[in-house]
Amino acid sequence: MSVLSAGKRKIMTLVLALILVLSFSLAGCSSGDSPSDAKTKDGKAQYTMWTFVQVHADYWKDAAETWNKNHPDEQINLKINVLPFDQMNQKLQVALNSGNGAPDIADVEIGQFAKYTKTNKPPFEDITNEVEPYNENLVKGRTDNYTVDGKVYGLDYHVGTTLVYYNMDIMKKAGVDPSTIKTWDDYVEAGKVVKEKSGIYMTSVETSSQFVYTAMVAQQKADMVRDDKSILSEEASVTAVQTLQDMVYKHKIAKTAEGGHQDVEEYYAAFNKGKYASVVMPAWYMSRMVSFMPKLSGKIKIQGLPIFKEGDLRSAGLGGTATVVTNQAHDKDLLKKFVVESKASEEGSIKTWTILGFDPIRSDVWLSPEMEKPNKYTDYFGTDIFKQMAVLKDEVGTLSFTHNSYPIIIDELLTNGMPKMMTKQADVQKTLDAVDKSANKRIKAGK
């Protein structure tokens, strides 16, 4: 497999972008367009949506059916295109930049959203007024992620409440009760017992992703960016990285994750085989366990994060994808109501659990009877999943994930920081100082 130089990659990206722009121009209306007067044979208005996840398409198919049931005078037909992640994001960005060919509705992954906020004028419709009636019950951090200058431009599918998933077969074998683990110091001491009595690592550390690190920073109510500058070398960030590095080299209760990432197939296989006693990941990781770790059904206990000190939060909202109405949409007012009602209404929010297995952005539904009804998740984790998560609903920290400098900071951290600190035991403070310097140079240069 050949590796292209940065210059060649840049040229290829420009060529591809030019081809896409030309294709939109030559085609007039692209596949993303749905003429405002387009109707199905049974009189439904036609709209288009792009997403990169098949199960999201399943959710929106159900949402359109629900909308038609509840709004007999505003019938819609939603044509949903599921595209590979990179292809969809590149195609969407070109379409929005060129002003032609974008779908009416699109999914935008949280890490991609910052690409559209550089000018503080996202190419999406302002849904602030449509969201306002639901604000009382929405987890604020999740709407804050997609708010620019006080205007809301997208709604997420889930909170992404970060949890510790304990393999109780291993914990019981070691004689450790997870409910006694309150702080990260407790977690380390418990890990030593687990390692001594079972020979199994307490957990893993990531080198090519940052879920655990970002959760640790967010739970300390800190951030990674301030005043357009990378601040990874500040105390909370250093504490988080040092804690993880010490788990590997000082306490020897952790090792680097298979594939460098806890959300890849190699890691699923390792955790399924019982190579780790616990893993820290968001609530949406339940779907990975159900799909890829069948041996652990009925053996996993979920719990909030340990804390560093009194006053810290016991969770963080990680990951996410907003659904937006693009500024090229037809019948914008109807589509804004459709998107917001589908995700923020009680009925729609509950379906993000029953269809997608996500923790809904409306925390008031977490204790609804519908959340305990049998499904593949309750079969795996038990019926009290949301009773356990409800105690955390006011302790979900967040970071400036959609700040336009965030992608650069993460890129520098994962390229020049985490691999060195986790695999070569590089000095944490010095490495993060260097990451800040490099990131801030790129931020200032605008690239």
Tab-separated table of C-alpha atoms in Angstrom:
chain	number	residue	atom	x	y	z
A	1	MET	CA	0.000	0.000	0.000
A	2	SER	CA	1.637	3.212	-1.149
A	3	VAL	CA	1.747	6.276	1.087
A	4	LEU	CA	1.162	9.614	-0.611
A	5	SER	CA	3.024	12.718	0.448
A	6	ALA	CA	1.051	15.538	2.060
A	7	GLY	CA	1.430	17.560	-1.147
A	8	LYS	CA	0.067	14.775	-3.334
A	9	ARG	CA	-2.814	14.133	-0.943
A	10	LYS	CA	-3.701	17.822	-1.063
A	11	ILE	CA	-3.646	17.819	-4.865
A	12	MET	CA	-5.826	14.703	-5.025
A	13	THR	CA	-8.301	16.242	-2.591
A	14	LEU	CA	-8.527	19.393	-4.715
A	15	VAL	CA	-9.007	17.336	-7.886
A	16	LEU	CA	-11.764	15.276	-6.267
A	17	ALA	CA	-13.444	18.421	-4.980
A	18	LEU	CA	-13.276	19.951	-8.479
A	19	ILE	CA	-14.795	16.803	-10.008
A	20	LEU	CA	-17.616	16.886	-7.465
A	21	VAL	CA	-18.289	20.586	-8.100
A	22	LEU	CA	-18.315	20.022	-11.873
A	23	SER	CA	-20.615	17.038	-11.505
A	24	PHE	CA	-23.043	19.117	-9.478
A	25	SER	CA	-22.903	21.960	-12.001
A	26	LEU	CA	-23.362	19.707	-15.042
A	27	ALA	CA	-26.162	17.774	-13.417
A	28	GLY	CA	-28.102	20.879	-12.415
A	29	CYS	CA	-30.107	19.205	-9.698
A	30	SER	CA	-28.027	16.419	-8.107
A	31	SER	CA	-29.353	13.342	-6.385
A	32	GLY	CA	-29.370	15.424	-3.243
A	33	ASP	CA	-31.971	17.807	-4.585
A	34	SER	CA	-35.659	17.246	-4.267
A	35	PRO	CA	-37.671	19.843	-6.220
A	36	SER	CA	-40.071	21.676	-3.991
A	37	ASP	CA	-43.063	20.557	-6.043
A	38	ALA	CA	-41.990	16.880	-6.215
A	39	LYS	CA	-44.760	14.589	-5.059
A	40	THR	CA	-45.203	10.846	-4.845
A	41	LYS	CA	-48.135	9.215	-6.595
A	42	ASP	CA	-50.062	9.289	-3.326
A	43	GLY	CA	-49.402	13.017	-2.877
A	44	LYS	CA	-46.570	13.014	-0.328
A	45	ALA	CA	-43.939	15.762	-0.546
A	46	GLN	CA	-40.525	14.280	-1.314
A	47	TYR	CA	-37.355	15.146	0.582
A	48	THR	CA	-33.843	13.713	0.696
A	49	MET	CA	-31.553	12.766	3.570
A	50	TRP	CA	-27.909	11.692	3.725
A	51	THR	CA	-26.468	9.628	6.539
A	52	PHE	CA	-23.491	7.301	7.030
A	53	VAL	CA	-25.102	4.735	9.328
A	54	GLN	CA	-27.684	2.202	8.152
A	55	VAL	CA	-29.394	2.006	11.534
A	56	HIS	CA	-29.839	5.808	11.461
A	57	ALA	CA	-31.640	5.331	8.141
A	58	ASP	CA	-33.897	2.777	9.841
A	59	TYR	CA	-34.645	5.327	12.565
A	60	TRP	CA	-35.594	8.048	10.047
A	61	LYS	CA	-37.739	5.661	8.036
A	62	ASP	CA	-39.735	5.063	11.209
A	63	ALA	CA	-39.704	8.813	12.005
A	64	ALA	CA	-41.265	9.650	8.629
A	65	GLU	CA	-43.974	7.052	9.181
A	66	THR	CA	-44.649	8.468	12.656
A	67	TRP	CA	-44.793	12.024	11.283
A	68	ASN	CA	-47.316	10.998	8.623
A	69	LYS	CA	-49.463	9.300	11.272
A	70	ASN	CA	-49.439	12.418	13.463
A	71	HIS	CA	-49.691	14.990	10.637
A	72	PRO	CA	-52.223	13.766	8.062
A	73	ASP	CA	-52.237	17.155	6.275
A	74	GLU	CA	-48.423	17.314	5.890
A	75	GLN	CA	-47.511	13.930	4.439
A	76	ILE	CA	-43.861	13.399	3.525
A	77	ASN	CA	-41.733	10.808	1.743
A	78	LEU	CA	-38.115	10.731	2.863
A	79	LYS	CA	-35.580	9.321	0.416
A	80	ILE	CA	-32.596	8.264	2.546
A	81	ASN	CA	-29.136	7.715	1.084
A	82	VAL	CA	-26.607	5.827	3.228
A	83	LEU	CA	-23.059	6.659	2.123
A	84	PRO	CA	-19.614	5.705	3.496
A	85	PHE	CA	-18.521	8.149	6.220
A	86	ASP	CA	-15.668	9.864	4.342
A	87	GLN	CA	-17.543	9.983	1.053
A	88	MET	CA	-20.647	11.486	2.616
A	89	ASN	CA	-18.764	14.169	4.519
A	90	GLN	CA	-16.674	15.184	1.522
A	91	LYS	CA	-19.698	15.240	-0.785
A	92	LEU	CA	-21.746	17.216	1.747
A	93	GLN	CA	-19.018	19.803	2.283
A	94	VAL	CA	-18.557	20.331	-1.465
A	95	ALA	CA	-22.323	20.602	-2.011
A	96	LEU	CA	-22.762	23.113	0.803
A	97	ASN	CA	-19.733	25.160	-0.271
A	98	SER	CA	-20.882	25.254	-3.892
A	99	GLY	CA	-24.484	26.099	-2.979
A	100	ASN	CA	-25.854	23.232	-5.044
A	101	GLY	CA	-26.622	19.539	-4.641
A	102	ALA	CA	-27.039	19.211	-0.862
A	103	PRO	CA	-29.790	17.052	0.633
A	104	ASP	CA	-32.670	18.551	2.604
A	105	ILE	CA	-31.540	16.805	5.812
A	106	ALA	CA	-28.161	15.340	6.766
A	107	ASP	CA	-26.335	13.657	9.620
A	108	VAL	CA	-23.153	15.480	10.701
A	109	GLU	CA	-20.820	13.630	13.065
A	110	ILE	CA	-19.753	15.786	16.022
A	111	GLY	CA	-16.091	15.830	14.954
A	112	GLN	CA	-17.083	17.106	11.523
A	113	PHE	CA	-19.411	19.866	12.759
A	114	ALA	CA	-16.528	22.260	13.465
A	115	LYS	CA	-15.739	22.344	9.738
A	116	TYR	CA	-18.977	24.246	9.242
A	117	THR	CA	-18.580	26.728	12.105
A	118	LYS	CA	-15.350	28.422	11.015
A	119	THR	CA	-17.239	31.450	9.690
A	120	ASN	CA	-19.820	31.357	12.498
A	121	LYS	CA	-22.432	30.983	9.742
A	122	PRO	CA	-23.118	27.246	9.484
A	123	PRO	CA	-24.854	26.272	6.220
A	124	PHE	CA	-27.684	24.810	8.258
A	125	GLU	CA	-31.071	26.114	9.321
A	126	ASP	CA	-31.480	27.691	12.757
A	127	ILE	CA	-33.789	25.386	14.779
A	128	THR	CA	-33.633	27.352	18.045
A	129	ASN	CA	-37.347	28.195	18.085
A	130	GLU	CA	-38.391	24.631	17.291
A	131	VAL	CA	-36.148	23.240	20.075
A	132	GLU	CA	-37.167	25.802	22.708
A	133	PRO	CA	-40.389	24.037	23.916
A	134	TYR	CA	-38.332	20.907	24.653
A	135	ASN	CA	-35.356	22.580	26.379
A	136	GLU	CA	-36.619	21.845	29.895
A	137	ASN	CA	-36.130	18.120	29.339
A	138	LEU	CA	-33.105	18.074	27.040
A	139	VAL	CA	-29.595	17.452	28.361
A	140	LYS	CA	-28.160	20.930	27.859
A	141	GLY	CA	-24.628	19.835	26.980
A	142	ARG	CA	-25.909	18.011	23.917
A	143	THR	CA	-27.643	21.061	22.466
A	144	ASP	CA	-24.691	23.271	23.435
A	145	ASN	CA	-22.499	21.160	21.139
A	146	TYR	CA	-24.402	22.376	18.101
A	147	THR	CA	-25.079	25.948	19.238
A	148	VAL	CA	-23.261	28.817	17.518
A	149	ASP	CA	-23.737	32.408	18.694
A	150	GLY	CA	-26.816	31.334	20.667
A	151	LYS	CA	-28.462	29.565	17.729
A	152	VAL	CA	-29.080	25.812	17.658
A	153	TYR	CA	-28.254	24.164	14.316
A	154	GLY	CA	-28.595	20.443	15.016
A	155	LEU	CA	-29.939	17.811	17.396
A	156	ASP	CA	-27.998	14.755	18.529
A	157	TYR	CA	-29.281	11.196	18.789
A	158	HIS	CA	-27.931	10.542	22.264
A	159	VAL	CA	-26.151	11.820	25.365
A	160	GLY	CA	-23.229	9.402	25.167
A	161	THR	CA	-23.134	9.027	28.948
A	162	THR	CA	-19.698	7.592	29.675
A	163	LEU	CA	-19.655	4.546	31.929
A	164	VAL	CA	-17.370	1.846	33.255
A	165	TYR	CA	-18.359	-1.600	31.994
A	166	TYR	CA	-17.179	-4.227	34.501
A	167	ASN	CA	-16.842	-7.906	33.579
A	168	MET	CA	-18.360	-9.375	36.733
A	169	ASP	CA	-16.953	-12.865	36.174
A	170	ILE	CA	-13.469	-11.387	36.559
A	171	MET	CA	-14.388	-8.951	39.329
A	172	LYS	CA	-16.029	-11.715	41.391
A	173	LYS	CA	-13.071	-14.015	40.842
A	174	ALA	CA	-10.841	-11.283	42.274
A	175	GLY	CA	-13.280	-10.573	45.105
A	176	VAL	CA	-13.698	-6.915	44.128
A	177	ASP	CA	-17.112	-5.205	44.322
A	178	PRO	CA	-17.214	-2.345	41.741
A	179	SER	CA	-19.700	-0.413	43.904
A	180	THR	CA	-16.854	0.215	46.376
A	181	ILE	CA	-14.802	2.024	43.696
A	182	LYS	CA	-15.424	5.749	44.140
A	183	THR	CA	-12.188	7.415	43.016
A	184	TRP	CA	-9.524	6.736	40.392
A	185	ASP	CA	-7.170	5.843	43.265
A	186	ASP	CA	-9.744	3.205	44.337
A	187	TYR	CA	-9.868	1.985	40.737
A	188	VAL	CA	-6.086	1.567	40.600
A	189	GLU	CA	-6.017	-0.312	43.922
A	190	ALA	CA	-8.867	-2.556	42.754
A	191	GLY	CA	-6.952	-3.131	39.538
A	192	LYS	CA	-3.915	-4.328	41.477
A	193	VAL	CA	-6.085	-6.892	43.276
A	194	VAL	CA	-7.657	-8.037	40.008
A	195	LYS	CA	-4.245	-8.404	38.366
A	196	GLU	CA	-2.787	-10.280	41.349
A	197	LYS	CA	-5.663	-12.719	41.784
A	198	SER	CA	-6.677	-13.294	38.166
A	199	GLY	CA	-3.666	-12.273	36.115
A	200	ILE	CA	-5.995	-10.119	34.013
A	201	TYR	CA	-5.512	-6.439	33.229
A	202	MET	CA	-7.998	-4.086	34.872
A	203	THR	CA	-8.369	-2.039	31.678
A	204	SER	CA	-6.700	-0.717	28.530
A	205	VAL	CA	-5.366	2.633	27.326
A	206	GLU	CA	-5.928	4.081	23.875
A	207	THR	CA	-3.190	5.330	21.543
A	208	SER	CA	-5.181	6.165	18.419
A	209	SER	CA	-8.338	7.449	20.065
A	210	GLN	CA	-9.143	9.579	23.089
A	211	PHE	CA	-12.436	8.486	24.658
A	212	VAL	CA	-11.076	7.790	28.153
A	213	TYR	CA	-8.790	10.825	28.172
A	214	THR	CA	-11.530	13.259	27.096
A	215	ALA	CA	-13.937	11.788	29.649
A	216	MET	CA	-11.345	12.342	32.380
A	217	VAL	CA	-10.820	15.969	31.332
A	218	ALA	CA	-14.546	16.674	31.052
A	219	GLN	CA	-15.342	15.145	34.434
A	220	GLN	CA	-12.911	17.658	36.004
A	221	LYS	CA	-14.989	20.455	34.394
A	222	ALA	CA	-11.975	21.450	32.317
A	223	ASP	CA	-11.549	21.741	28.541
A	224	MET	CA	-9.019	21.294	25.740
A	225	VAL	CA	-9.377	24.706	24.106
A	226	ARG	CA	-9.728	28.255	25.418
A	227	ASP	CA	-9.566	31.543	23.537
A	228	ASP	CA	-8.788	29.625	20.328
A	229	LYS	CA	-5.737	28.035	21.938
A	230	SER	CA	-4.872	24.450	22.796
A	231	ILE	CA	-4.591	24.016	26.580
A	232	LEU	CA	-3.645	20.342	26.860
A	233	SER	CA	-0.671	21.156	29.083
A	234	GLU	CA	-2.934	22.497	31.858
A	235	GLU	CA	-3.421	20.604	35.127
A	236	ALA	CA	-6.607	18.640	34.395
A	237	SER	CA	-5.285	17.319	31.100
A	238	VAL	CA	-1.909	16.396	32.584
A	239	THR	CA	-3.667	14.636	35.485
A	240	ALA	CA	-5.758	12.587	33.056
A	241	VAL	CA	-2.847	11.479	30.875
A	242	GLN	CA	-0.533	10.837	33.829
A	243	THR	CA	-3.205	8.647	35.469
A	244	LEU	CA	-3.507	6.557	32.305
A	245	GLN	CA	0.246	6.306	31.780
A	246	ASP	CA	0.756	5.273	35.414
A	247	MET	CA	-1.808	2.490	34.997
A	248	VAL	CA	0.474	1.000	32.333
A	249	TYR	CA	4.011	1.630	33.621
A	250	LYS	CA	3.802	2.332	37.359
A	251	HIS	CA	0.890	0.179	38.504
A	252	LYS	CA	0.942	-2.335	35.639
A	253	ILE	CA	-2.845	-2.785	35.651
A	254	ALA	CA	-3.406	-1.747	32.031
A	255	LYS	CA	-1.961	-2.273	28.564
A	256	THR	CA	-2.432	-0.536	25.226
A	257	ALA	CA	-5.670	-1.483	23.528
A	258	GLU	CA	-5.666	-3.848	20.568
A	259	GLY	CA	-5.594	-1.650	17.471
A	260	GLY	CA	-4.873	1.334	19.727
A	261	HIS	CA	-8.598	1.921	20.016
A	262	GLN	CA	-11.401	0.486	22.148
A	263	ASP	CA	-13.960	0.834	19.348
A	264	VAL	CA	-12.468	-1.536	16.772
A	265	GLU	CA	-13.074	-5.212	16.020
A	266	GLU	CA	-9.693	-6.371	17.396
A	267	TYR	CA	-10.571	-4.849	20.736
A	268	TYR	CA	-14.122	-6.238	20.770
A	269	ALA	CA	-12.646	-9.726	20.333
A	270	ALA	CA	-10.143	-9.221	23.149
A	271	PHE	CA	-12.748	-7.920	25.602
A	272	ASN	CA	-15.136	-10.696	24.621
A	273	LYS	CA	-12.416	-13.249	25.484
A	274	GLY	CA	-12.055	-11.756	28.978
A	275	LYS	CA	-8.687	-10.078	28.506
A	276	TYR	CA	-9.791	-7.036	30.532
A	277	ALA	CA	-11.825	-6.632	33.713
A	278	SER	CA	-13.325	-3.299	32.668
A	279	VAL	CA	-13.519	-0.724	29.900
A	280	VAL	CA	-14.513	2.956	29.980
A	281	MET	CA	-16.741	3.956	27.058
A	282	PRO	CA	-19.999	5.864	26.375
A	283	ALA	CA	-23.453	4.302	26.684
A	284	TRP	CA	-23.617	3.696	22.938
A	285	TYR	CA	-20.908	1.060	23.476
A	286	MET	CA	-23.750	-1.208	24.620
A	287	SER	CA	-24.575	-1.771	20.967
A	288	ARG	CA	-20.981	-2.930	20.338
A	289	MET	CA	-21.201	-5.377	23.244
A	290	VAL	CA	-24.524	-6.768	22.119
A	291	SER	CA	-23.289	-7.164	18.536
A	292	PHE	CA	-19.667	-8.200	19.025
A	293	MET	CA	-19.254	-9.568	22.572
A	294	PRO	CA	-21.934	-12.240	22.917
A	295	LYS	CA	-19.998	-14.247	25.529
A	296	LEU	CA	-20.460	-11.458	28.060
A	297	SER	CA	-24.263	-11.323	27.950
A	298	GLY	CA	-25.566	-11.154	31.522
A	299	LYS	CA	-22.055	-10.615	32.925
A	300	ILE	CA	-21.585	-6.845	32.573
A	301	LYS	CA	-22.238	-4.292	35.323
A	302	ILE	CA	-22.345	-0.617	34.341
A	303	GLN	CA	-21.396	2.178	36.714
A	304	GLY	CA	-20.457	5.873	36.649
A	305	LEU	CA	-16.834	6.942	36.382
A	306	PRO	CA	-14.577	7.116	39.429
A	307	ILE	CA	-13.622	10.716	40.253
A	308	PHE	CA	-10.296	12.407	40.910
A	309	LYS	CA	-11.550	14.639	43.714
A	310	GLU	CA	-14.738	15.786	45.411
A	311	GLY	CA	-16.795	17.993	43.111
A	312	ASP	CA	-15.820	16.157	39.926
A	313	LEU	CA	-18.536	14.754	37.683
A	314	ARG	CA	-19.123	11.027	37.351
A	315	SER	CA	-19.633	10.993	33.612
A	316	ALA	CA	-19.100	12.824	30.329
A	317	GLY	CA	-21.097	12.968	27.123
A	318	LEU	CA	-18.926	11.559	24.329
A	319	GLY	CA	-19.423	10.961	20.646
A	320	GLY	CA	-22.450	12.137	18.776
A	321	THR	CA	-24.069	12.946	15.462
A	322	ALA	CA	-26.384	15.854	14.811
A	323	THR	CA	-29.174	15.819	12.289
A	324	VAL	CA	-29.371	19.156	10.468
A	325	VAL	CA	-31.646	20.836	7.955
A	326	THR	CA	-29.395	22.264	5.252
A	327	ASN	CA	-29.720	25.789	3.930
A	328	GLN	CA	-30.580	24.286	0.530
A	329	ALA	CA	-33.616	22.422	1.887
A	330	HIS	CA	-37.038	22.833	0.381
A	331	ASP	CA	-39.876	23.715	2.761
A	332	LYS	CA	-37.472	24.523	5.574
A	333	ASP	CA	-40.149	25.248	8.187
A	334	LEU	CA	-41.767	21.828	7.805
A	335	LEU	CA	-38.451	19.998	7.886
A	336	LYS	CA	-37.265	21.863	10.983
A	337	LYS	CA	-40.439	20.766	12.788
A	338	PHE	CA	-39.991	17.219	11.479
A	339	VAL	CA	-36.371	16.874	12.643
A	340	VAL	CA	-36.943	18.404	16.079
A	341	GLU	CA	-40.183	16.550	16.774
A	342	SER	CA	-38.608	13.260	15.669
A	343	LYS	CA	-35.758	13.559	18.152
A	344	ALA	CA	-36.983	15.759	21.002
A	345	SER	CA	-40.567	14.579	21.451
A	346	GLU	CA	-41.180	11.942	24.108
A	347	GLU	CA	-42.169	9.374	21.483
A	348	GLY	CA	-39.187	10.104	19.242
A	349	SER	CA	-36.709	10.217	22.089
A	350	ILE	CA	-37.798	6.816	23.385
A	351	LYS	CA	-37.275	5.386	19.893
A	352	THR	CA	-33.617	6.430	19.962
A	353	TRP	CA	-33.410	3.703	22.615
A	354	THR	CA	-35.797	1.102	21.211
A	355	ILE	CA	-34.463	1.366	17.641
A	356	LEU	CA	-30.877	2.555	18.112
A	357	GLY	CA	-29.959	1.488	21.650
A	358	PHE	CA	-28.875	5.046	22.555
A	359	ASP	CA	-29.359	6.996	25.783
A	360	PRO	CA	-31.968	9.614	24.727
A	361	ILE	CA	-31.223	13.346	24.802
A	362	ARG	CA	-34.402	13.730	26.908
A	363	SER	CA	-33.378	12.529	30.351
A	364	ASP	CA	-37.007	12.666	31.606
A	365	VAL	CA	-37.792	9.540	29.567
A	366	TRP	CA	-34.965	7.515	31.079
A	367	LEU	CA	-37.289	6.179	33.773
A	368	SER	CA	-40.285	5.631	31.490
A	369	PRO	CA	-41.745	2.097	31.553
A	370	GLU	CA	-40.860	1.794	27.846
A	371	MET	CA	-37.170	1.851	28.752
A	372	GLU	CA	-37.549	-1.403	30.721
A	373	LYS	CA	-39.452	-3.322	28.077
A	374	PRO	CA	-37.592	-6.403	26.868
A	375	ASN	CA	-35.271	-5.928	23.917
A	376	LYS	CA	-31.796	-7.141	22.977
A	377	TYR	CA	-30.215	-4.594	25.334
A	378	THR	CA	-32.261	-5.511	28.412
A	379	ASP	CA	-31.636	-9.178	27.601
A	380	TYR	CA	-27.877	-8.442	27.724
A	381	PHE	CA	-27.580	-5.842	30.518
A	382	GLY	CA	-30.790	-6.324	32.534
A	383	THR	CA	-33.907	-4.169	32.783
A	384	ASP	CA	-32.502	-1.543	35.133
A	385	ILE	CA	-30.043	0.080	32.691
A	386	PHE	CA	-31.602	3.511	32.884
A	387	LYS	CA	-32.178	3.344	36.650
A	388	GLN	CA	-28.403	3.070	36.925
A	389	MET	CA	-27.778	5.860	34.429
A	390	ALA	CA	-30.471	8.189	35.805
A	391	VAL	CA	-28.351	8.922	38.884
A	392	LEU	CA	-25.741	10.400	36.520
A	393	LYS	CA	-28.002	12.649	34.442
A	394	ASP	CA	-26.896	15.821	36.236
A	395	GLU	CA	-23.231	14.782	36.230
A	396	VAL	CA	-22.503	14.554	32.508
A	397	GLY	CA	-19.580	16.808	31.602
A	398	THR	CA	-18.701	18.015	28.138
A	399	LEU	CA	-15.924	19.677	26.152
A	400	SER	CA	-15.802	22.147	23.265
A	401	PHE	CA	-16.114	19.327	20.745
A	402	THR	CA	-17.484	21.594	18.011
A	403	HIS	CA	-15.038	24.468	18.476
A	404	ASN	CA	-13.361	25.089	15.138
A	405	SER	CA	-9.896	24.477	16.683
A	406	TYR	CA	-10.850	21.124	18.209
A	407	PRO	CA	-10.046	18.963	15.121
A	408	ILE	CA	-6.508	20.391	14.963
A	409	ILE	CA	-5.909	19.827	18.675
A	410	ILE	CA	-7.140	16.225	18.505
A	411	ASP	CA	-5.047	15.566	15.412
A	412	GLU	CA	-1.913	16.820	17.167
A	413	LEU	CA	-2.718	14.860	20.338
A	414	LEU	CA	-3.236	11.585	18.495
A	415	THR	CA	-0.328	12.097	16.102
A	416	ASN	CA	2.352	13.552	18.365
A	417	GLY	CA	1.078	12.952	21.885
A	418	MET	CA	-0.751	9.784	22.894
A	419	PRO	CA	1.394	7.271	20.968
A	420	LYS	CA	4.590	8.610	22.546
A	421	MET	CA	3.172	8.884	26.050
A	422	MET	CA	1.388	5.511	26.082
A	423	THR	CA	3.818	3.309	24.156
A	424	LYS	CA	7.176	4.966	24.927
A	425	GLN	CA	6.451	6.466	28.361
A	426	ALA	CA	7.370	9.949	27.138
A	427	ASP	CA	7.255	12.671	29.820
A	428	VAL	CA	3.621	13.786	30.018
A	429	GLN	CA	4.108	17.491	30.823
A	430	LYS	CA	6.861	18.012	28.222
A	431	THR	CA	4.933	16.127	25.541
A	432	LEU	CA	1.725	18.073	26.122
A	433	ASP	CA	3.680	21.345	26.124
A	434	ALA	CA	4.990	20.380	22.681
A	435	VAL	CA	1.523	19.346	21.473
A	436	ASP	CA	0.107	22.716	22.551
A	437	LYS	CA	2.904	24.549	20.754
A	438	SER	CA	2.406	22.604	17.537
A	439	ALA	CA	-1.405	22.832	17.659
A	440	ASN	CA	-1.401	26.558	18.355
A	441	LYS	CA	0.970	27.133	15.442
A	442	ARG	CA	-1.489	25.362	13.133
A	443	ILE	CA	-4.505	27.149	14.650
A	444	LYS	CA	-2.834	30.516	14.054
A	445	ALA	CA	-2.052	29.511	10.468
A	446	GLY	CA	-5.617	28.353	9.973
A	447	LYS	CA	-4.791	24.781	8.985
